[in-house]
XYZ file of C-alpha atoms in Angstrom:
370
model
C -41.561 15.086 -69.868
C -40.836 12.615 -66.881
C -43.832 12.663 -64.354
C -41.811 11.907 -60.766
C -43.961 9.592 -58.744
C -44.615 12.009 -55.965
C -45.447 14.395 -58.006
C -48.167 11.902 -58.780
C -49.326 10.825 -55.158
C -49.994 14.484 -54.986
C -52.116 15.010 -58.087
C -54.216 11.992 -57.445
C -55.636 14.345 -54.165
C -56.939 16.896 -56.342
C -59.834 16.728 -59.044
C -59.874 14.559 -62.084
C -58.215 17.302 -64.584
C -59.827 18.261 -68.041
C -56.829 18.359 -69.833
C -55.775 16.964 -73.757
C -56.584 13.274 -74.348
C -54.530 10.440 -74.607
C -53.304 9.687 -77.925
C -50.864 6.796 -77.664
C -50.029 4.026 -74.678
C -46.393 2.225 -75.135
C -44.565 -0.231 -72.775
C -40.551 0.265 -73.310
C -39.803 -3.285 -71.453
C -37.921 -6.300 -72.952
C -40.446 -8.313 -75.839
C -40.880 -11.225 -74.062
C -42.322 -9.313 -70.931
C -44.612 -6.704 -73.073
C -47.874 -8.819 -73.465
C -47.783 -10.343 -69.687
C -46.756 -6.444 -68.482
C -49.554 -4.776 -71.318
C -52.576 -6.003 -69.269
C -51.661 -3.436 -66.346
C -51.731 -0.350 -69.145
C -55.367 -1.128 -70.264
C -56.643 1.314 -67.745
C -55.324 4.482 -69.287
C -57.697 4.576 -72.270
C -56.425 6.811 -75.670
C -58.941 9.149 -76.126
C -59.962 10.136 -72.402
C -57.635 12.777 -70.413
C -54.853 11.216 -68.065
C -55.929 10.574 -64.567
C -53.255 11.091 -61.951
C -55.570 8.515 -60.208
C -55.266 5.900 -63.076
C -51.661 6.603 -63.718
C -50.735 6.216 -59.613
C -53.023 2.856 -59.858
C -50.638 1.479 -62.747
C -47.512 2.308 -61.351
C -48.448 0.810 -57.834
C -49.173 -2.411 -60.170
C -45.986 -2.502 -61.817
C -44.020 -1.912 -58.501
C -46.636 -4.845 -56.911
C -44.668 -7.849 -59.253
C -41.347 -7.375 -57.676
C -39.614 -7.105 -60.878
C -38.915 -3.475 -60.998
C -37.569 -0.897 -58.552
C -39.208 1.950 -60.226
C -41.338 3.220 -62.915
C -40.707 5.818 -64.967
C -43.683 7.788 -66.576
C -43.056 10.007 -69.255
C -45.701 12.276 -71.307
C -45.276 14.063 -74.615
C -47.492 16.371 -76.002
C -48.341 16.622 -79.751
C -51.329 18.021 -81.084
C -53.926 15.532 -81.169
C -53.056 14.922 -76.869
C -50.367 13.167 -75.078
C -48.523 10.611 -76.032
C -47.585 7.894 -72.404
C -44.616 6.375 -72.444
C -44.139 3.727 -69.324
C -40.482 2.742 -68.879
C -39.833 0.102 -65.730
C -36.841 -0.550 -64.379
C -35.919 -3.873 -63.767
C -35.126 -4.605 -59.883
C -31.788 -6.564 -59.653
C -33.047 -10.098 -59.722
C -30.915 -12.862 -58.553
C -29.185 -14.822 -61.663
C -26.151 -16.065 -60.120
C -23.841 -15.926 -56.786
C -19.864 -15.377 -57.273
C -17.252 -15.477 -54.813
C -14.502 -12.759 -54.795
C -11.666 -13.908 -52.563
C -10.456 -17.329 -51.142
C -13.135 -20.020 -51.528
C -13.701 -21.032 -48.129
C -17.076 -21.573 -49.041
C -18.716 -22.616 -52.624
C -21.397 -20.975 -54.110
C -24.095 -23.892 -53.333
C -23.188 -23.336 -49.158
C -23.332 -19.762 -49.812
C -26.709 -19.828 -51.186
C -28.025 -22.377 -48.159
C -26.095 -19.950 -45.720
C -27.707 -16.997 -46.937
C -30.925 -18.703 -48.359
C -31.281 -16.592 -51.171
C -33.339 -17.301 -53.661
C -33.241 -17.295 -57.759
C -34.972 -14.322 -59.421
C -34.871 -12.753 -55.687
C -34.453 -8.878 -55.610
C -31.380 -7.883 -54.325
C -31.798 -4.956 -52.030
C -29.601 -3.298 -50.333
C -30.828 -4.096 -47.190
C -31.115 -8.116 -48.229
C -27.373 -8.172 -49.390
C -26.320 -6.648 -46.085
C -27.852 -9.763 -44.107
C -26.547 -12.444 -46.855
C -23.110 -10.462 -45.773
C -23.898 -11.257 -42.189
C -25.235 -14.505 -42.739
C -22.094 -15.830 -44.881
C -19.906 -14.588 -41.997
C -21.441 -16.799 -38.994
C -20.942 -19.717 -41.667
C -17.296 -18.764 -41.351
C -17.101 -18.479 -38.460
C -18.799 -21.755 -37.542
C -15.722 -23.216 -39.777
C -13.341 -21.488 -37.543
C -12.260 -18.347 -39.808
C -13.378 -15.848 -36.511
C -12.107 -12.634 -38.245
C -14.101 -13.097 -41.454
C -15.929 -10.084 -42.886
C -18.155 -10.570 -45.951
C -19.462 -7.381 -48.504
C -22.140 -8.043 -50.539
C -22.633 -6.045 -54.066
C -25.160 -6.743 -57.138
C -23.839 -6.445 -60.271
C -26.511 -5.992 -62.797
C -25.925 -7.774 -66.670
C -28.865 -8.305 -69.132
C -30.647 -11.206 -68.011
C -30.871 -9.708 -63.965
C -28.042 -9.750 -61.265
C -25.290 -11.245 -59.831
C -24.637 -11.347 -56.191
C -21.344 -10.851 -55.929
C -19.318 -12.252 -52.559
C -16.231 -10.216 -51.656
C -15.114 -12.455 -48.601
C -12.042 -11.778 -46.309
C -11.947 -14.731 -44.211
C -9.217 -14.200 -42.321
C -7.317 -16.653 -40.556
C -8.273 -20.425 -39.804
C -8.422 -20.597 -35.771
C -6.984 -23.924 -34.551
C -7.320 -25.521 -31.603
C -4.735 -24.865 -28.657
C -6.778 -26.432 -25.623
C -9.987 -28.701 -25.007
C -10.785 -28.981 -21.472
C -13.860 -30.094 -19.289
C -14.835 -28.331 -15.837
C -17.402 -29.581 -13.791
C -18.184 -33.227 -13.563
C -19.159 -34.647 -10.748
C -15.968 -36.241 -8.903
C -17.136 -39.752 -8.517
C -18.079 -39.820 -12.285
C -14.597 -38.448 -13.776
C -13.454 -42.031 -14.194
C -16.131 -43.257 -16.205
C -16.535 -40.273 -17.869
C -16.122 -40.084 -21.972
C -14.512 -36.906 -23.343
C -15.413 -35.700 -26.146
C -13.791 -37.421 -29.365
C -13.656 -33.436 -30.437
C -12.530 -31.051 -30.380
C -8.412 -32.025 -30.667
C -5.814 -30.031 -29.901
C -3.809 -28.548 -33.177
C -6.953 -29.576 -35.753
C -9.362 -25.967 -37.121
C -11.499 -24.898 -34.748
C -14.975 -25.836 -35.931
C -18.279 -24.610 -33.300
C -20.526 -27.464 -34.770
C -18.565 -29.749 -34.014
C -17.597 -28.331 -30.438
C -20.988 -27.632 -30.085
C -22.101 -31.437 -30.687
C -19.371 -32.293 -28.083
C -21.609 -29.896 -25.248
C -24.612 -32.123 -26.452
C -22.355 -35.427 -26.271
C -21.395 -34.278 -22.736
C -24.487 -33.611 -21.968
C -26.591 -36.638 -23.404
C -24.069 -38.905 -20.966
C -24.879 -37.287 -18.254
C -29.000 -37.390 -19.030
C -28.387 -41.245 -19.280
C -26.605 -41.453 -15.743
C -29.644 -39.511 -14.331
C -28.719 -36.091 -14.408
C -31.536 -34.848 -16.233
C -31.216 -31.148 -15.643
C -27.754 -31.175 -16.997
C -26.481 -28.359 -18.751
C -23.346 -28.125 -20.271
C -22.250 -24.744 -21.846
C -19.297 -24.039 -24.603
C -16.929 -21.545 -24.054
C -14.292 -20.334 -26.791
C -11.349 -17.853 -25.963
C -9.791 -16.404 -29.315
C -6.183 -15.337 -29.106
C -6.070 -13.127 -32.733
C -2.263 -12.676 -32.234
C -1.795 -16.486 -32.770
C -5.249 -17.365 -34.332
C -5.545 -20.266 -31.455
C -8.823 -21.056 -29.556
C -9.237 -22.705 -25.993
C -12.475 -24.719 -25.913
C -13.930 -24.973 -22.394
C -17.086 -27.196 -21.740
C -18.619 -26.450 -18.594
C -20.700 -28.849 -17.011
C -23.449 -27.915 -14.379
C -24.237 -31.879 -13.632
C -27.154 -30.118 -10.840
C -28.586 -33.683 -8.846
C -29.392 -36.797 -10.275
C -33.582 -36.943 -10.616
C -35.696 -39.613 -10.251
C -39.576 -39.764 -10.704
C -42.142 -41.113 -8.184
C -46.049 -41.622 -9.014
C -48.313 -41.362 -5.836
C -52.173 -41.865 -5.316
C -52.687 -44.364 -8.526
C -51.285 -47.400 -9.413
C -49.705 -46.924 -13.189
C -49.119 -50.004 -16.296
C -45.357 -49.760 -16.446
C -45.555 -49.080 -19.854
C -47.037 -45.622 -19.006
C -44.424 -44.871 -16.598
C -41.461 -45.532 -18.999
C -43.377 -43.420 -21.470
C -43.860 -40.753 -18.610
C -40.119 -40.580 -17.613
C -38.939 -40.766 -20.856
C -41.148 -37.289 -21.775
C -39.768 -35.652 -18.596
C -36.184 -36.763 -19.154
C -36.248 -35.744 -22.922
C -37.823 -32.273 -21.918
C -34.788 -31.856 -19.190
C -36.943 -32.409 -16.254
C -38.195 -28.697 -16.776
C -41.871 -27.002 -16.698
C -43.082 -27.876 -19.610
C -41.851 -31.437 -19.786
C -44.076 -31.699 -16.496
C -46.582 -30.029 -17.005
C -46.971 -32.288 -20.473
C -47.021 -35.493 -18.258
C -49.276 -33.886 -16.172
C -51.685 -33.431 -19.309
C -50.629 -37.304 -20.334
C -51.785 -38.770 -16.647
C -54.783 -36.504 -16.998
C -55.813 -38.074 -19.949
C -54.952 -41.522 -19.308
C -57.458 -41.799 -16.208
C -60.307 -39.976 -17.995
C -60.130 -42.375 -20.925
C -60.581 -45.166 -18.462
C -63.406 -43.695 -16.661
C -62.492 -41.573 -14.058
C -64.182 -38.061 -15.272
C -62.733 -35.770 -12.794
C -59.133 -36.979 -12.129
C -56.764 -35.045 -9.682
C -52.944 -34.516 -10.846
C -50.220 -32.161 -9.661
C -46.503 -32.617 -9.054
C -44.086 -31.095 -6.949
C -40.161 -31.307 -5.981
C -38.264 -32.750 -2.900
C -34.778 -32.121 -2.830
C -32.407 -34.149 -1.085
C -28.885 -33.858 -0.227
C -28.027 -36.136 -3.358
C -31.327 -36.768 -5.382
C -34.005 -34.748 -6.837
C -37.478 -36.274 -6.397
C -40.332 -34.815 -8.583
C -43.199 -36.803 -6.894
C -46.904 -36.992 -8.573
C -50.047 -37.115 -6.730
C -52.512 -38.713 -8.436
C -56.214 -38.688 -7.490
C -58.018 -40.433 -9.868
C -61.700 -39.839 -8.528
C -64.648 -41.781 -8.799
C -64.675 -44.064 -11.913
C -68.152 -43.122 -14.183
C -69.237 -46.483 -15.382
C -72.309 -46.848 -18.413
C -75.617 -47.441 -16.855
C -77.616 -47.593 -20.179
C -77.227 -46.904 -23.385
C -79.109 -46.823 -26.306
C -78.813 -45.263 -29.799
C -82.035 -43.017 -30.619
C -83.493 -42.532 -33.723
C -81.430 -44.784 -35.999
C -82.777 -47.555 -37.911
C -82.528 -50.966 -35.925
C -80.752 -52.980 -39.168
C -77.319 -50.829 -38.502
C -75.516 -53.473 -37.563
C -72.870 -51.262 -35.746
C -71.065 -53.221 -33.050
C -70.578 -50.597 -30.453
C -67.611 -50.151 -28.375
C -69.016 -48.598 -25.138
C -70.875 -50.977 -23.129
C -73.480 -51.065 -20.300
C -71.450 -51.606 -16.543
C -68.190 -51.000 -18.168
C -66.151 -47.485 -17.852
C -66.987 -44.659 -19.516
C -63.931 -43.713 -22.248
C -64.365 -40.905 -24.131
C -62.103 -42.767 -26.863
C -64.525 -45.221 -26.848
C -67.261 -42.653 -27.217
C -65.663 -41.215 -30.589
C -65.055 -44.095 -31.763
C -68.775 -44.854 -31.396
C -69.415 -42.023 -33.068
C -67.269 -42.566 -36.241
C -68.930 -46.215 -36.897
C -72.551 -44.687 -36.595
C -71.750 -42.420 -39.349
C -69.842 -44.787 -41.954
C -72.896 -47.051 -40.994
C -75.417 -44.129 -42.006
C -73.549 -42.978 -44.724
């Protein structure tokens, strides 16, 4: 008889039965998996009744390897006990990926597309997003109608994932335009080398264009640029218009108040605000960076905060620096450490207190000890 699995979960509630003994244990699986899969049998022992308990145990063991998507138990009864027969069923492992349809794509961009993985089960829920997944790569290369059904085809050695892809027509480009720069900059400005009118509509490389557009205008000071893609799809013609629209906002500039800086630090500074678009957390990070660079030279307690001024055709974002009295070493003197060290310390007496300095202290003293 077949022993449904639920059937089990519901026995293994009740009291360990009294009931014939086990006679016989066998594993119906393919020979080369019968010693690894054995070892998770060992607990029902021939000559004790089945447990419910035991039997639940195995099965959730079996199921636990991934390699099967159930477990059929079957019991027959002769008349020395029961004979167990375990039968798993292998899950439908990933062997190979075909394509059913025009090849738009190959089966190596499929599988980085959908990142599927060999030997991976292939649920139903799993081949639904490699479906969805193959379709934005698609799309990305311009096909905008595409639709993409995923089945597993099951053969002796596991599965095949099986790619039925419509990709529909190739959108091309009708129009490229630019809205939004700054009038006194249209003259210098570089358009983007794509994308041209006529040539597949590809969002990559439309998309690098935004960041070209946008890079240009970070390097002429706007560092709060944004510049957003739009596409318009005409199905009836398979033709895209590509509109980049540029918010340029005001040109920024940076301003250090309170505390003479090296230059070096304030290249370094404006460089982590300008990368991080002149937004919160780019300033709060140089906030951190000024923070530490006056407690490392001394100054223990060091004041920093930043705020905006907006002008009619700048941005300021002005620090205020208070560095605070500078803590300089009045004595020092390492205690109970043999005098033949010969560690030649980095902190010294009348000179600021650097917590670098400190560690680095710290690190010799224990090579030397060691």
């Amino acid at each position: 008889m077949t022993i449904p699995v639920l059937l089990l979960l519901a026995l293994a509630k009740s009291p360990e039965p009294a009931g014939p003994p086990v006679t016989s244990v066998r594993l119906e699986a393919r020979d080369e998996d019968k010693a690894r899969l054995g070892r998770y049998l060992e607990e029902i022992k021939p000559g004790q009744p089945l447990s419910p308990i035991t039997l639940r145990h195995v099965v959730e063991l079996l199921h636990a390897t991934g390699e099967f998507e159930d477990v059929v138990v079957e019991t027959t009864a002769g008349p020395q006990g029961l004979e167990v027969i375990v039968r798993p069923v292998p899950a439908p492992l990933l062997s190979a990926i075909r394509i059913q349809g025009p090849r738009v794509l190959d089966e190596g961009r499929l599988k980085n597309a959908t990142r599927l993985r060999d030997r991976e089960p292939l649920w139903p829920d799993r081949l639904d997003r490699a479906g969805r997944d193959a379709a934005l790569a698609l799309v990305q290369d311009g096909y905008l109608e595409a639709q993409v059904r995923v089945e597993a085809v099951r053969h002796e050695h596991g599965a095949d994932a099986v790619f039925h892809v419509q990709p529909g027509p190739q959108a091309r480009v009708r129009e490229a335009r630019v809205e939004g720069i700054p009038p006194h900059l249209v003259r210098t400005f570089r358009l983007p080398p794509a994308p041209r009118p006529g040539r597949p509509f590809e969002r990559s490389r439309a998309e690098a264009s935004a960041e070209g557009l946008r890079k240009q205008l970070v390097k002429l000071g706007y560092w709060r640029a944004v510049v957003s893609l739009e596409v318009t799809y005409d199905p009836s013609r398979a033709q895209a218009d590509i509109l980049f629209r540029v918010d340029a906002g005001l040109p920024v500039e940076l301003e250090f108040r309170g505390q003479k800086l090296p230059a070096r630090l304030r290249g370094e500074l404006a460089k982590l605000v300008r990368e991080g678009g002149a937004k919160g957390d780019a300033l709060d990070a140089a906030d951190e960076r000024l923070q530490a660079f006056l407690q490392a030279r001394g100054h223990r307690e060091p004041g920093v905060d930043h705020h905006e001024e907006v002008g009619p055709t700048r941005l300021k974002i002005a620090y205020d620096i208070v560095s605070g009295p500078e803590a300089r070493v009045a004595s020092l003197r390492v205690a109970d450490a043999p005098e033949d060290l010969g560690v030649s310390l980095a902190t010294r007496v009348d000179a600021p207190l650097r917590d670098d300095r400190l560690a680095a202290d710290g690190r010799s003293l224990t090579r030397a000890l060691e």
